[in-house]
């Protein structure tokens, strides 16, 4: 998982004294190391989530229309009916 990987990497950086080197250069390690990973995760998750939602809509339409043989208009009607505005 993402959290365990980041924790292990930061722990290895502490053991290798990389974090101590940042502190000796006057760089605050929490803001430099942790906040950048949090911001990068937020930037990466937003488009990935959007793509996953769109693909799930397309997959459900494909399943309903092609595999179950229902009409596309029927799918669109019920999709719009049960989708909250």
Short mmCIF file of C-alpha atoms in Angstrom, two decimals:
data_model
loop_
_atom_site.label_atom_id
_atom_site.label_comp_id
_atom_site.label_asym_id
_atom_site.label_seq_id
_atom_site.Cartn_x
_atom_site.Cartn_y
_atom_site.Cartn_z
CA UNK A 1 0.00 0.00 0.00
CA UNK A 2 0.99 3.59 -0.43
CA UNK A 3 1.15 4.44 3.27
CA UNK A 4 3.30 1.46 4.21
CA UNK A 5 5.70 2.13 1.34
CA UNK A 6 6.14 5.76 2.28
CA UNK A 7 6.67 4.84 5.93
CA UNK A 8 9.30 2.25 5.02
CA UNK A 9 11.07 4.69 2.71
CA UNK A 10 11.13 7.44 5.34
CA UNK A 11 12.38 4.95 7.92
CA UNK A 12 15.20 3.89 5.62
CA UNK A 13 16.06 7.54 5.04
CA UNK A 14 16.28 8.05 8.81
CA UNK A 15 18.59 5.03 9.20
CA UNK A 16 20.82 6.19 6.32
CA UNK A 17 20.97 9.65 7.93
CA UNK A 18 19.48 11.33 4.87
CA UNK A 19 16.92 13.14 7.03
CA UNK A 20 19.71 14.32 9.33
CA UNK A 21 21.50 15.70 6.28
CA UNK A 22 18.40 17.69 5.33
CA UNK A 23 18.18 19.08 8.86
CA UNK A 24 21.86 20.10 8.77
CA UNK A 25 21.19 22.02 5.54
CA UNK A 26 18.37 23.91 7.22
CA UNK A 27 15.58 22.14 5.34
CA UNK A 28 12.59 21.08 7.42
CA UNK A 29 12.24 17.38 6.57
CA UNK A 30 8.54 16.97 7.36
CA UNK A 31 7.44 19.67 4.95
CA UNK A 32 9.99 18.62 2.33
CA UNK A 33 9.41 14.86 2.41
CA UNK A 34 5.89 14.23 3.66
CA UNK A 35 3.89 17.13 2.25
CA UNK A 36 5.26 16.62 -1.26
CA UNK A 37 4.14 12.99 -1.18
CA UNK A 38 0.68 13.97 0.04
CA UNK A 39 0.29 16.60 -2.69
CA UNK A 40 1.55 14.16 -5.34
CA UNK A 41 -0.94 11.56 -4.15
CA UNK A 42 -3.81 14.03 -4.36
CA UNK A 43 -2.77 15.10 -7.85
CA UNK A 44 -2.49 11.49 -9.03
CA UNK A 45 -5.69 10.18 -7.41
CA UNK A 46 -8.05 12.76 -8.94
CA UNK A 47 -7.61 11.84 -12.64
CA UNK A 48 -7.29 8.13 -11.84
CA UNK A 49 -10.58 8.19 -9.94
CA UNK A 50 -12.27 10.07 -12.80
CA UNK A 51 -11.04 7.52 -15.32
CA UNK A 52 -12.25 4.64 -13.13
CA UNK A 53 -15.73 6.16 -12.79
CA UNK A 54 -16.05 6.73 -16.54
CA UNK A 55 -14.85 3.19 -17.30
CA UNK A 56 -17.34 1.73 -14.83
CA UNK A 57 -20.18 3.59 -16.57
CA UNK A 58 -19.00 2.35 -19.97
CA UNK A 59 -18.62 -1.22 -18.68
CA UNK A 60 -22.11 -1.24 -17.21
CA UNK A 61 -23.56 0.08 -20.46
CA UNK A 62 -21.65 -2.54 -22.46
CA UNK A 63 -22.88 -5.31 -20.17
CA UNK A 64 -26.49 -4.16 -20.32
CA UNK A 65 -26.67 -3.46 -24.05
CA UNK A 66 -24.39 -6.06 -25.59
CA UNK A 67 -24.45 -8.99 -23.19
CA UNK A 68 -28.03 -8.72 -21.91
CA UNK A 69 -29.48 -7.51 -25.22
CA UNK A 70 -31.35 -4.48 -23.86
CA UNK A 71 -31.70 -1.33 -25.92
CA UNK A 72 -29.35 1.58 -25.43
CA UNK A 73 -32.28 3.92 -24.87
CA UNK A 74 -33.60 1.76 -22.05
CA UNK A 75 -30.17 1.81 -20.40
CA UNK A 76 -29.94 5.60 -20.76
CA UNK A 77 -33.44 6.05 -19.33
CA UNK A 78 -32.76 4.05 -16.18
CA UNK A 79 -29.23 5.41 -15.85
CA UNK A 80 -30.55 8.97 -15.83
CA UNK A 81 -33.50 8.03 -13.60
CA UNK A 82 -31.37 6.57 -10.83
CA UNK A 83 -28.45 8.98 -11.16
CA UNK A 84 -28.82 11.71 -8.55
CA UNK A 85 -28.76 15.21 -10.07
#
